[in-house]
PDB file of C-alpha atoms and ligand atoms in Angstrom:
ATOM      1  CA  UNK J   1      82.848  62.894 125.809  1.00 47.00           C
ATOM      2  CA  UNK J   2      80.090  63.930 128.090  1.00 54.00           C
ATOM      3  CA  UNK J   3      78.617  61.448 130.367  1.00 67.00           C
ATOM      4  CA  UNK J   4      75.339  62.863 131.638  1.00 80.00           C
ATOM      5  CA  UNK J   5      72.921  61.847 134.122  1.00 86.00           C
ATOM      6  CA  UNK J   6      70.159  64.476 135.302  1.00 95.00           C
ATOM      7  CA  UNK J   7      72.640  67.562 134.806  1.00 97.00           C
ATOM      8  CA  UNK J   8      73.091  68.764 131.702  1.00 97.00           C
ATOM      9  CA  UNK J   9      76.023  71.139 130.900  1.00 98.00           C
ATOM     10  CA  UNK J  10      75.833  74.843 129.878  1.00 98.00           C
ATOM     11  CA  UNK J  11      77.203  74.769 126.445  1.00 97.00           C
ATOM     12  CA  UNK J  12      79.266  77.867 127.154  1.00 98.00           C
ATOM     13  CA  UNK J  13      81.289  76.322 129.552  1.00 98.00           C
ATOM     14  CA  UNK J  14      83.681  76.872 131.397  1.00 98.00           C
ATOM     15  CA  UNK J  15      81.812  79.934 132.292  1.00 98.00           C
ATOM     16  CA  UNK J  16      84.859  81.576 134.452  1.00 98.00           C
ATOM     17  CA  UNK J  17      88.234  81.271 133.598  1.00 98.00           C
ATOM     18  CA  UNK J  18      91.508  82.695 135.134  1.00 98.00           C
ATOM     19  CA  UNK J  19      91.382  85.612 132.497  1.00 97.00           C
ATOM     20  CA  UNK J  20      88.338  87.247 134.829  1.00 98.00           C
ATOM     21  CA  UNK J  21      91.436  88.564 137.297  1.00 98.00           C
ATOM     22  CA  UNK J  22      94.574  90.009 136.339  1.00 96.00           C
ATOM     23  CA  UNK J  23      96.716  88.185 138.852  1.00 96.00           C
ATOM     24  CA  UNK J  24      94.908  84.682 138.717  1.00 98.00           C
ATOM     25  CA  UNK J  25      96.498  81.631 138.027  1.00 98.00           C
ATOM     26  CA  UNK J  26      93.175  79.888 138.336  1.00 98.00           C
ATOM     27  CA  UNK J  27      89.649  80.467 139.480  1.00 98.00           C
ATOM     28  CA  UNK J  28      87.588  77.531 140.989  1.00 98.00           C
ATOM     29  CA  UNK J  29      85.711  75.870 143.709  1.00 98.00           C
ATOM     30  CA  UNK J  30      83.450  79.213 144.592  1.00 98.00           C
ATOM     31  CA  UNK J  31      80.353  80.044 146.232  1.00 98.00           C
ATOM     32  CA  UNK J  32      77.621  81.714 144.297  1.00 98.00           C
ATOM     33  CA  UNK J  33      73.892  82.833 145.419  1.00 98.00           C
ATOM     34  CA  UNK J  34      71.218  84.844 143.841  1.00 98.00           C
ATOM     35  CA  UNK J  35      71.372  88.581 145.242  1.00 98.00           C
ATOM     36  CA  UNK J  36      68.785  91.290 144.692  1.00 95.00           C
ATOM     37  CA  UNK J  37      67.769  91.020 141.099  1.00 95.00           C
ATOM     38  CA  UNK J  38      71.008  88.778 139.748  1.00 98.00           C
ATOM     39  CA  UNK J  39      73.445  86.865 141.411  1.00 98.00           C
ATOM     40  CA  UNK J  40      76.576  87.683 143.679  1.00 98.00           C
ATOM     41  CA  UNK J  41      79.735  85.078 144.546  1.00 98.00           C
ATOM     42  CA  UNK J  42      82.918  84.838 146.651  1.00 98.00           C
ATOM     43  CA  UNK J  43      85.450  83.281 144.330  1.00 98.00           C
ATOM     44  CA  UNK J  44      88.530  81.385 145.140  1.00 98.00           C
ATOM     45  CA  UNK J  45      91.589  83.029 143.236  1.00 97.00           C
ATOM     46  CA  UNK J  46      94.466  81.078 143.244  1.00 97.00           C
ATOM     47  CA  UNK J  47      96.926  84.023 142.332  1.00 96.00           C
ATOM     48  CA  UNK J  48     100.350  84.098 140.308  1.00 96.00           C
ATOM     49  CA  UNK J  49     102.424  83.573 143.367  1.00 95.00           C
ATOM     50  CA  UNK J  50     100.095  80.998 144.424  1.00 94.00           C
ATOM     51  CA  UNK J  51      98.596  83.149 147.202  1.00 94.00           C
ATOM     52  CA  UNK J  52      94.910  81.862 147.454  1.00 95.00           C
ATOM     53  CA  UNK J  53      92.537  84.749 147.904  1.00 96.00           C
ATOM     54  CA  UNK J  54      88.827  85.250 147.664  1.00 97.00           C
ATOM     55  CA  UNK J  55      87.302  88.148 145.496  1.00 98.00           C
ATOM     56  CA  UNK J  56      83.718  89.126 145.322  1.00 98.00           C
ATOM     57  CA  UNK J  57      82.048  88.802 141.776  1.00 98.00           C
ATOM     58  CA  UNK J  58      78.570  89.992 140.498  1.00 98.00           C
ATOM     59  CA  UNK J  59      76.479  89.149 137.883  1.00 98.00           C
ATOM     60  CA  UNK J  60      72.999  89.766 136.313  1.00 98.00           C
ATOM     61  CA  UNK J  61      72.306  86.413 134.702  1.00 98.00           C
ATOM     62  CA  UNK J  62      74.787  84.157 136.738  1.00 98.00           C
ATOM     63  CA  UNK J  63      76.856  83.356 133.342  1.00 98.00           C
ATOM     64  CA  UNK J  64      78.822  86.570 132.579  1.00 98.00           C
ATOM     65  CA  UNK J  65      80.540  87.496 135.765  1.00 98.00           C
ATOM     66  CA  UNK J  66      82.598  91.055 136.721  1.00 98.00           C
ATOM     67  CA  UNK J  67      85.023  89.784 139.574  1.00 98.00           C
ATOM     68  CA  UNK J  68      87.024  92.283 141.676  1.00 98.00           C
ATOM     69  CA  UNK J  69      90.432  92.306 140.660  1.00 97.00           C
ATOM     70  CA  UNK J  70      91.331  92.893 144.613  1.00 96.00           C
ATOM     71  CA  UNK J  71      90.749  90.467 147.500  1.00 96.00           C
ATOM     72  CA  UNK J  72      87.765  90.879 150.106  1.00 96.00           C
ATOM     73  CA  UNK J  73      89.147  92.991 152.933  1.00 96.00           C
ATOM     74  CA  UNK J  74      87.635  91.325 156.313  1.00 96.00           C
ATOM     75  CA  UNK J  75      86.277  93.726 159.236  1.00 96.00           C
ATOM     76  CA  UNK J  76      86.559  92.231 162.939  1.00 96.00           C
ATOM     77  CA  UNK J  77      85.993  93.879 166.260  1.00 92.00           C
ATOM     78  CA  UNK J  78      87.945  91.058 168.132  1.00 94.00           C
ATOM     79  CA  UNK J  79      91.802  91.956 167.531  1.00 93.00           C
ATOM     80  CA  UNK J  80      92.318  88.322 169.110  1.00 92.00           C
ATOM     81  CA  UNK J  81      91.002  86.975 165.618  1.00 92.00           C
ATOM     82  CA  UNK J  82      93.590  86.704 162.842  1.00 89.00           C
ATOM     83  CA  UNK J  83      92.036  88.537 159.784  1.00 90.00           C
ATOM     84  CA  UNK J  84      91.781  85.856 157.049  1.00 87.00           C
ATOM     85  CA  UNK J  85      92.496  87.595 154.111  1.00 83.00           C
ATOM     86  CA  UNK J  86      95.010  85.473 152.489  1.00 86.00           C
ATOM     87  CA  UNK J  87      95.795  81.696 152.219  1.00 93.00           C
ATOM     88  CA  UNK J  88      92.090  81.238 152.070  1.00 95.00           C
ATOM     89  CA  UNK J  89      90.115  78.909 149.831  1.00 95.00           C
ATOM     90  CA  UNK J  90      86.704  76.675 149.020  1.00 96.00           C
ATOM     91  CA  UNK J  91      84.254  79.327 150.083  1.00 97.00           C
ATOM     92  CA  UNK J  92      80.704  78.236 150.617  1.00 98.00           C
ATOM     93  CA  UNK J  93      77.945  80.778 151.004  1.00 98.00           C
ATOM     94  CA  UNK J  94      74.359  80.350 152.880  1.00 98.00           C
ATOM     95  CA  UNK J  95      71.562  82.900 153.035  1.00 97.00           C
ATOM     96  CA  UNK J  96      70.038  82.753 156.521  1.00 97.00           C
ATOM     97  CA  UNK J  97      67.133  85.681 156.770  1.00 95.00           C
ATOM     98  CA  UNK J  98      68.715  88.620 155.220  1.00 95.00           C
ATOM     99  CA  UNK J  99      72.259  87.765 155.938  1.00 97.00           C
ATOM    100  CA  UNK J 100      74.721  85.866 153.744  1.00 98.00           C
ATOM    101  CA  UNK J 101      76.895  83.532 155.931  1.00 97.00           C
ATOM    102  CA  UNK J 102      80.013  82.130 154.128  1.00 95.00           C
ATOM    103  CA  UNK J 103      82.476  79.638 155.475  1.00 98.00           C
ATOM    104  CA  UNK J 104      85.887  78.944 153.932  1.00 97.00           C
ATOM    105  CA  UNK J 105      89.151  76.916 154.656  1.00 97.00           C
ATOM    106  CA  UNK J 106      92.014  79.122 156.218  1.00 96.00           C
ATOM    107  CA  UNK J 107      95.439  77.736 155.530  1.00 95.00           C
ATOM    108  CA  UNK J 108      96.918  78.668 158.787  1.00 93.00           C
ATOM    109  CA  UNK J 109     100.320  77.667 160.204  1.00 92.00           C
ATOM    110  CA  UNK J 110      98.809  74.847 162.102  1.00 94.00           C
ATOM    111  CA  UNK J 111      96.902  73.537 159.228  1.00 95.00           C
ATOM    112  CA  UNK J 112      93.560  74.126 157.671  1.00 96.00           C
ATOM    113  CA  UNK J 113      90.531  75.376 159.674  1.00 97.00           C
ATOM    114  CA  UNK J 114      87.451  76.972 159.236  1.00 97.00           C
ATOM    115  CA  UNK J 115      86.663  80.279 158.858  1.00 97.00           C
ATOM    116  CA  UNK J 116      83.035  82.158 159.316  1.00 98.00           C
ATOM    117  CA  UNK J 117      82.041  85.842 157.878  1.00 97.00           C
ATOM    118  CA  UNK J 118      78.959  87.382 157.342  1.00 98.00           C
ATOM    119  CA  UNK J 119      77.860  90.144 154.892  1.00 98.00           C
ATOM    120  CA  UNK J 120      74.574  91.978 153.737  1.00 98.00           C
ATOM    121  CA  UNK J 121      75.852  93.577 150.683  1.00 98.00           C
ATOM    122  CA  UNK J 122      78.839  91.707 149.091  1.00 98.00           C
ATOM    123  CA  UNK J 123      80.631  94.932 150.104  1.00 98.00           C
ATOM    124  CA  UNK J 124      81.091  94.897 154.162  1.00 98.00           C
ATOM    125  CA  UNK J 125      82.447  91.412 155.218  1.00 97.00           C
ATOM    126  CA  UNK J 126      82.695  90.771 159.193  1.00 97.00           C
ATOM    127  CA  UNK J 127      84.894  87.851 160.436  1.00 97.00           C
ATOM    128  CA  UNK J 128      83.653  86.000 163.192  1.00 97.00           C
ATOM    129  CA  UNK J 129      85.168  83.306 165.594  1.00 96.00           C
ATOM    130  CA  UNK J 130      86.697  80.394 163.443  1.00 96.00           C
ATOM    131  CA  UNK J 131      84.063  77.510 163.294  1.00 96.00           C
ATOM    132  CA  UNK J 132      86.681  74.417 163.667  1.00 94.00           C
ATOM    133  CA  UNK J 133      90.162  74.471 164.778  1.00 94.00           C
ATOM    134  CA  UNK J 134      92.673  72.471 162.313  1.00 96.00           C
ATOM    135  CA  UNK J 135      92.731  70.372 160.554  1.00 97.00           C
ATOM    136  CA  UNK J 136      89.079  70.712 158.951  1.00 97.00           C
ATOM    137  CA  UNK J 137      87.851  71.403 155.422  1.00 96.00           C
ATOM    138  CA  UNK J 138      84.698  71.594 153.117  1.00 97.00           C
ATOM    139  CA  UNK J 139      82.453  73.138 155.962  1.00 98.00           C
ATOM    140  CA  UNK J 140      78.932  74.680 154.780  1.00 98.00           C
ATOM    141  CA  UNK J 141      75.897  76.056 157.191  1.00 98.00           C
ATOM    142  CA  UNK J 142      72.536  74.865 156.679  1.00 98.00           C
ATOM    143  CA  UNK J 143      69.905  77.815 155.386  1.00 98.00           C
ATOM    144  CA  UNK J 144      67.845  77.544 158.522  1.00 98.00           C
ATOM    145  CA  UNK J 145      68.297  76.851 162.339  1.00 98.00           C
ATOM    146  CA  UNK J 146      67.406  73.168 163.255  1.00 98.00           C
ATOM    147  CA  UNK J 147      65.992  72.440 166.403  1.00 96.00           C
ATOM    148  CA  UNK J 148      66.721  76.093 167.195  1.00 97.00           C
ATOM    149  CA  UNK J 149      70.268  75.738 166.436  1.00 98.00           C
ATOM    150  CA  UNK J 150      72.555  76.684 163.616  1.00 98.00           C
ATOM    151  CA  UNK J 151      73.875  73.598 162.004  1.00 98.00           C
ATOM    152  CA  UNK J 152      76.719  72.669 159.723  1.00 98.00           C
ATOM    153  CA  UNK J 153      78.412  69.923 157.783  1.00 98.00           C
ATOM    154  CA  UNK J 154      82.092  69.485 157.722  1.00 98.00           C
ATOM    155  CA  UNK J 155      84.737  67.293 157.065  1.00 98.00           C
ATOM    156  CA  UNK J 156      87.659  66.837 159.438  1.00 97.00           C
ATOM    157  CA  UNK J 157      90.954  66.546 157.461  1.00 96.00           C
ATOM    158  CA  UNK J 158      94.849  66.768 157.804  1.00 95.00           C
ATOM    159  CA  UNK J 159      97.562  68.985 157.284  1.00 93.00           C
ATOM    160  CA  UNK J 160      98.296  67.350 153.439  1.00 92.00           C
ATOM    161  CA  UNK J 161      95.835  66.326 150.553  1.00 93.00           C
ATOM    162  CA  UNK J 162      93.807  63.914 153.127  1.00 93.00           C
ATOM    163  CA  UNK J 163      93.611  60.273 152.050  1.00 94.00           C
ATOM    164  CA  UNK J 164      90.679  60.215 154.196  1.00 93.00           C
ATOM    165  CA  UNK J 165      87.439  61.910 155.070  1.00 96.00           C
ATOM    166  CA  UNK J 166      83.869  61.556 156.341  1.00 97.00           C
ATOM    167  CA  UNK J 167      81.098  64.185 156.876  1.00 98.00           C
ATOM    168  CA  UNK J 168      80.004  64.975 160.179  1.00 98.00           C
ATOM    169  CA  UNK J 169      77.051  67.266 161.306  1.00 98.00           C
ATOM    170  CA  UNK J 170      77.562  69.966 164.318  1.00 98.00           C
ATOM    171  CA  UNK J 171      75.217  72.444 165.941  1.00 98.00           C
ATOM    172  CA  UNK J 172      75.482  75.981 167.519  1.00 98.00           C
ATOM    173  CA  UNK J 173      73.456  78.174 169.555  1.00 98.00           C
ATOM    174  CA  UNK J 174      75.285  81.131 168.726  1.00 97.00           C
ATOM    175  CA  UNK J 175      77.571  80.697 165.646  1.00 97.00           C
ATOM    176  CA  UNK J 176      80.458  80.556 168.114  1.00 97.00           C
ATOM    177  CA  UNK J 177      80.064  77.609 170.149  1.00 98.00           C
ATOM    178  CA  UNK J 178      80.144  74.428 168.312  1.00 98.00           C
ATOM    179  CA  UNK J 179      79.001  70.850 169.553  1.00 97.00           C
ATOM    180  CA  UNK J 180      76.833  68.014 169.346  1.00 97.00           C
ATOM    181  CA  UNK J 181      78.890  66.133 166.864  1.00 98.00           C
ATOM    182  CA  UNK J 182      77.275  63.732 164.855  1.00 98.00           C
ATOM    183  CA  UNK J 183      79.011  61.438 162.031  1.00 98.00           C
ATOM    184  CA  UNK J 184      76.644  61.692 158.917  1.00 98.00           C
ATOM    185  CA  UNK J 185      78.212  59.540 156.405  1.00 98.00           C
ATOM    186  CA  UNK J 186      81.799  58.406 155.472  1.00 97.00           C
ATOM    187  CA  UNK J 187      83.538  56.608 152.626  1.00 97.00           C
ATOM    188  CA  UNK J 188      82.721  53.457 151.029  1.00 93.00           C
ATOM    189  CA  UNK J 189      84.770  50.377 150.419  1.00 82.00           C
ATOM    190  CA  UNK J 190      84.735  50.399 146.241  1.00 74.00           C
ATOM    191  CA  UNK J 191      83.896  53.379 143.695  1.00 92.00           C
ATOM    192  CA  UNK J 192      84.192  57.070 143.249  1.00 96.00           C
ATOM    193  CA  UNK J 193      83.751  58.123 146.552  1.00 97.00           C
ATOM    194  CA  UNK J 194      85.876  55.326 148.442  1.00 97.00           C
ATOM    195  CA  UNK J 195      88.983  57.667 149.258  1.00 97.00           C
ATOM    196  CA  UNK J 196      87.013  60.850 150.733  1.00 97.00           C
ATOM    197  CA  UNK J 197      84.086  62.715 150.681  1.00 98.00           C
ATOM    198  CA  UNK J 198      83.133  66.251 151.490  1.00 98.00           C
ATOM    199  CA  UNK J 199      79.863  68.487 151.582  1.00 98.00           C
ATOM    200  CA  UNK J 200      79.204  70.756 148.631  1.00 98.00           C
ATOM    201  CA  UNK J 201      76.544  73.459 148.441  1.00 98.00           C
ATOM    202  CA  UNK J 202      74.476  74.537 151.310  1.00 98.00           C
ATOM    203  CA  UNK J 203      71.582  71.514 151.759  1.00 98.00           C
ATOM    204  CA  UNK J 204      68.625  72.093 150.091  1.00 98.00           C
ATOM    205  CA  UNK J 205      65.148  71.992 151.934  1.00 98.00           C
ATOM    206  CA  UNK J 206      63.218  69.545 150.056  1.00 98.00           C
ATOM    207  CA  UNK J 207      59.662  67.719 151.206  1.00 97.00           C
ATOM    208  CA  UNK J 208      61.773  64.533 152.165  1.00 96.00           C
ATOM    209  CA  UNK J 209      64.648  66.371 154.073  1.00 98.00           C
ATOM    210  CA  UNK J 210      67.743  68.133 153.297  1.00 98.00           C
ATOM    211  CA  UNK J 211      69.320  67.550 149.643  1.00 98.00           C
ATOM    212  CA  UNK J 212      73.207  67.415 150.109  1.00 98.00           C
ATOM    213  CA  UNK J 213      75.211  67.404 146.651  1.00 98.00           C
ATOM    214  CA  UNK J 214      78.700  66.126 147.596  1.00 98.00           C
ATOM    215  CA  UNK J 215      82.130  65.393 146.177  1.00 98.00           C
ATOM    216  CA  UNK J 216      83.431  61.997 146.292  1.00 98.00           C
ATOM    217  CA  UNK J 217      87.057  61.075 145.464  1.00 98.00           C
ATOM    218  CA  UNK J 218      88.206  58.032 143.864  1.00 97.00           C
ATOM    219  CA  UNK J 219      92.186  57.041 143.925  1.00 97.00           C
ATOM    220  CA  UNK J 220      93.634  55.808 140.819  1.00 95.00           C
ATOM    221  CA  UNK J 221      97.143  54.798 139.738  1.00 94.00           C
ATOM    222  CA  UNK J 222      97.402  58.217 138.740  1.00 91.00           C
ATOM    223  CA  UNK J 223      96.158  60.485 141.854  1.00 95.00           C
ATOM    224  CA  UNK J 224      92.988  61.688 143.100  1.00 97.00           C
ATOM    225  CA  UNK J 225      89.398  61.909 140.589  1.00 98.00           C
ATOM    226  CA  UNK J 226      86.667  64.190 142.279  1.00 98.00           C
ATOM    227  CA  UNK J 227      82.948  63.570 141.205  1.00 98.00           C
ATOM    228  CA  UNK J 228      79.611  64.940 142.731  1.00 98.00           C
ATOM    229  CA  UNK J 229      77.021  62.448 144.107  1.00 97.00           C
ATOM    230  CA  UNK J 230      73.847  63.202 145.998  1.00 97.00           C
ATOM    231  CA  UNK J 231      72.008  62.392 149.280  1.00 98.00           C
ATOM    232  CA  UNK J 232      68.938  62.905 151.346  1.00 98.00           C
ATOM    233  CA  UNK J 233      69.273  63.495 155.097  1.00 98.00           C
ATOM    234  CA  UNK J 234      66.590  63.399 157.711  1.00 98.00           C
ATOM    235  CA  UNK J 235      64.959  66.831 158.126  1.00 98.00           C
ATOM    236  CA  UNK J 236      65.114  67.150 162.063  1.00 97.00           C
ATOM    237  CA  UNK J 237      68.234  64.711 162.333  1.00 98.00           C
ATOM    238  CA  UNK J 238      70.361  65.557 159.247  1.00 98.00           C
ATOM    239  CA  UNK J 239      73.230  62.938 160.603  1.00 98.00           C
ATOM    240  CA  UNK J 240      70.504  60.364 159.286  1.00 98.00           C
ATOM    241  CA  UNK J 241      70.844  59.602 155.824  1.00 98.00           C
ATOM    242  CA  UNK J 242      68.055  58.505 153.932  1.00 98.00           C
ATOM    243  CA  UNK J 243      69.318  58.045 150.783  1.00 98.00           C
ATOM    244  CA  UNK J 244      72.922  58.107 149.158  1.00 97.00           C
ATOM    245  CA  UNK J 245      73.945  57.818 145.280  1.00 96.00           C
ATOM    246  CA  UNK J 246      75.623  54.580 144.316  1.00 94.00           C
ATOM    247  CA  UNK J 247      76.150  56.041 141.132  1.00 94.00           C
ATOM    248  CA  UNK J 248      77.761  59.572 140.759  1.00 96.00           C
ATOM    249  CA  UNK J 249      75.437  62.577 139.658  1.00 96.00           C
ATOM    250  CA  UNK J 250      78.620  64.102 137.593  1.00 97.00           C
ATOM    251  CA  UNK J 251      81.771  62.705 136.475  1.00 97.00           C
ATOM    252  CA  UNK J 252      85.005  64.562 134.938  1.00 97.00           C
ATOM    253  CA  UNK J 253      84.382  63.968 131.215  1.00 97.00           C
ATOM    254  CA  UNK J 254      84.803  67.269 129.448  1.00 97.00           C
ATOM    255  CA  UNK J 255      88.228  68.586 128.304  1.00 98.00           C
ATOM    256  CA  UNK J 256      88.074  71.300 130.721  1.00 98.00           C
ATOM    257  CA  UNK J 257      87.266  69.002 133.708  1.00 98.00           C
ATOM    258  CA  UNK J 258      89.824  66.476 132.735  1.00 97.00           C
ATOM    259  CA  UNK J 259      92.711  69.061 132.004  1.00 98.00           C
ATOM    260  CA  UNK J 260      93.835  71.502 134.116  1.00 98.00           C
ATOM    261  CA  UNK J 261      96.042  72.238 137.625  1.00 97.00           C
ATOM    262  CA  UNK J 262      94.688  69.249 139.073  1.00 97.00           C
ATOM    263  CA  UNK J 263      93.262  67.023 136.333  1.00 98.00           C
ATOM    264  CA  UNK J 264      89.793  65.061 136.670  1.00 98.00           C
ATOM    265  CA  UNK J 265      88.035  67.187 138.797  1.00 98.00           C
ATOM    266  CA  UNK J 266      84.603  68.336 139.147  1.00 98.00           C
ATOM    267  CA  UNK J 267      83.874  70.075 142.612  1.00 98.00           C
ATOM    268  CA  UNK J 268      80.161  70.946 143.318  1.00 98.00           C
ATOM    269  CA  UNK J 269      80.607  74.176 145.403  1.00 98.00           C
ATOM    270  CA  UNK J 270      77.058  75.852 144.833  1.00 98.00           C
ATOM    271  CA  UNK J 271      73.296  75.306 144.390  1.00 98.00           C
ATOM    272  CA  UNK J 272      70.662  77.735 143.261  1.00 98.00           C
ATOM    273  CA  UNK J 273      67.147  76.436 142.921  1.00 98.00           C
ATOM    274  CA  UNK J 274      64.753  78.784 140.968  1.00 97.00           C
ATOM    275  CA  UNK J 275      61.360  76.966 140.615  1.00 96.00           C
ATOM    276  CA  UNK J 276      62.104  73.325 139.800  1.00 97.00           C
ATOM    277  CA  UNK J 277      65.325  74.207 138.105  1.00 98.00           C
ATOM    278  CA  UNK J 278      68.739  73.493 140.060  1.00 98.00           C
ATOM    279  CA  UNK J 279      71.482  75.175 138.767  1.00 98.00           C
ATOM    280  CA  UNK J 280      74.845  73.625 140.101  1.00 98.00           C
ATOM    281  CA  UNK J 281      78.277  75.634 140.074  1.00 98.00           C
ATOM    282  CA  UNK J 282      81.274  73.380 140.101  1.00 98.00           C
ATOM    283  CA  UNK J 283      85.074  73.860 140.180  1.00 98.00           C
ATOM    284  CA  UNK J 284      86.822  72.045 136.841  1.00 98.00           C
ATOM    285  CA  UNK J 285      90.114  70.691 137.218  1.00 98.00           C
ATOM    286  CA  UNK J 286      91.255  73.504 139.728  1.00 98.00           C
ATOM    287  CA  UNK J 287      91.435  75.743 136.809  1.00 98.00           C
ATOM    288  CA  UNK J 288      87.875  77.242 135.902  1.00 98.00           C
ATOM    289  CA  UNK J 289      84.054  77.221 137.002  1.00 98.00           C
ATOM    290  CA  UNK J 290      81.145  75.681 134.909  1.00 98.00           C
ATOM    291  CA  UNK J 291      77.574  75.378 135.359  1.00 98.00           C
ATOM    292  CA  UNK J 292      75.114  72.567 134.713  1.00 98.00           C
ATOM    293  CA  UNK J 293      71.361  72.507 135.386  1.00 98.00           C
ATOM    294  CA  UNK J 294      68.727  70.001 135.841  1.00 98.00           C
ATOM    295  CA  UNK J 295      65.029  69.654 137.256  1.00 98.00           C
ATOM    296  CA  UNK J 296      65.080  69.578 140.912  1.00 98.00           C
ATOM    297  CA  UNK J 297      62.691  66.543 140.781  1.00 98.00           C
ATOM    298  CA  UNK J 298      64.566  64.560 138.419  1.00 97.00           C
ATOM    299  CA  UNK J 299      67.695  65.100 140.691  1.00 98.00           C
ATOM    300  CA  UNK J 300      65.417  63.713 143.974  1.00 98.00           C
ATOM    301  CA  UNK J 301      64.136  60.991 142.030  1.00 97.00           C
ATOM    302  CA  UNK J 302      67.800  60.107 140.633  1.00 97.00           C
ATOM    303  CA  UNK J 303      69.038  60.296 144.198  1.00 97.00           C
ATOM    304  CA  UNK J 304      66.353  58.246 145.539  1.00 96.00           C
ATOM    305  CA  UNK J 305      66.323  55.542 143.002  1.00 95.00           C
ATOM    306  CA  UNK J 306      70.151  55.312 142.385  1.00 93.00           C
ATOM    307  CA  UNK J 307      71.099  54.709 146.305  1.00 92.00           C
ATOM    308  CA  UNK J 308      72.139  51.824 147.995  1.00 86.00           C
TER     309      UNK J 308
HETATM  310  C1  BMA B   1      89.226  70.797 147.553  1.00 86.37           C
HETATM  311  C2  BMA B   1      90.698  72.066 147.903  1.00 86.37           C
HETATM  312  C3  BMA B   1      91.712  71.854 146.314  1.00 86.37           C
HETATM  313  C4  BMA B   1      91.882  70.840 145.863  1.00 86.37           C
HETATM  314  C5  BMA B   1      90.340  70.358 145.302  1.00 86.37           C
HETATM  315  C6  BMA B   1      89.963  69.579 143.989  1.00 86.37           C
HETATM  316  O1  BMA B   1      89.033  70.641 148.586  1.00 86.37           O
HETATM  317  O2  BMA B   1      91.389  71.588 148.707  1.00 86.37           O
HETATM  318  O3  BMA B   1      92.382  72.754 146.594  1.00 86.37           O
HETATM  319  O4  BMA B   1      92.941  70.404 144.918  1.00 86.37           O
HETATM  320  O5  BMA B   1      89.711  69.995 146.606  1.00 86.37           O
HETATM  321  O6  BMA B   1      89.291  70.418 143.449  1.00 86.37           O
END
């Protein structure tokens, strides 16, 4: 039974299922942006041998997708940087000027770490230095420099399924050297954000600051449950949290969110703003992808009025 706040689910959910790619066991937790006169995405595909790969997808309407059956091939000028073409997951995409930057989690032998690549056309991908060494997950880049520096939110973690997790901010003059690490926000003693939290889509610049949609995890007697929450961060000092929702924005209530490889997961990973409409894409039960829409004004009002 749907329990909706401001986000209304698309009636045809889930919009992407494993049927979209021949070798897919599941397609979830993926990155989608507006591109030319339609949409493009980088999709997390867990293949039938449980290798996790990233595939490009294209769509005219953001609902019906063509996803490449083959994973992304990276180009890299530096032979010291190992190409991250497999054991890769949870991409996030951000457009800065005319370039799309994407971060993802590399399941390296030493633990999960954060990769970075750029593309302008979703055909050629240039891999850069890793942003963070192990163990770190859920990194997303802000859509513009803040005080002259690139900025990220990320979540230090561990080698396993990480029973903790707080959001941190870091900045860089050149996308290579990262520092000035600041704690942004952590778990709360009770509720749907008590085990761990992590940044979702690229923060959205609004009048009041940065709107962040994030995931929060609760540990029940039956394992982890994933929810979506919202926060507003200060515009010039985004490690300062102005508002943070006490109530969740979205919870796993639909059958496709409740049943799958990992049950009871809504995992917000992309948000596209078109006028006053915000379109949220989220992974469902580690199996498929769905979409929900809201008025941006309503989301901001919800975050402000349902905060601590
Ligand atoms: C993400 C990934 C997944 C995990 C999920 C819940 O951060 O690490 O592998 O199952 O959270 O969707």
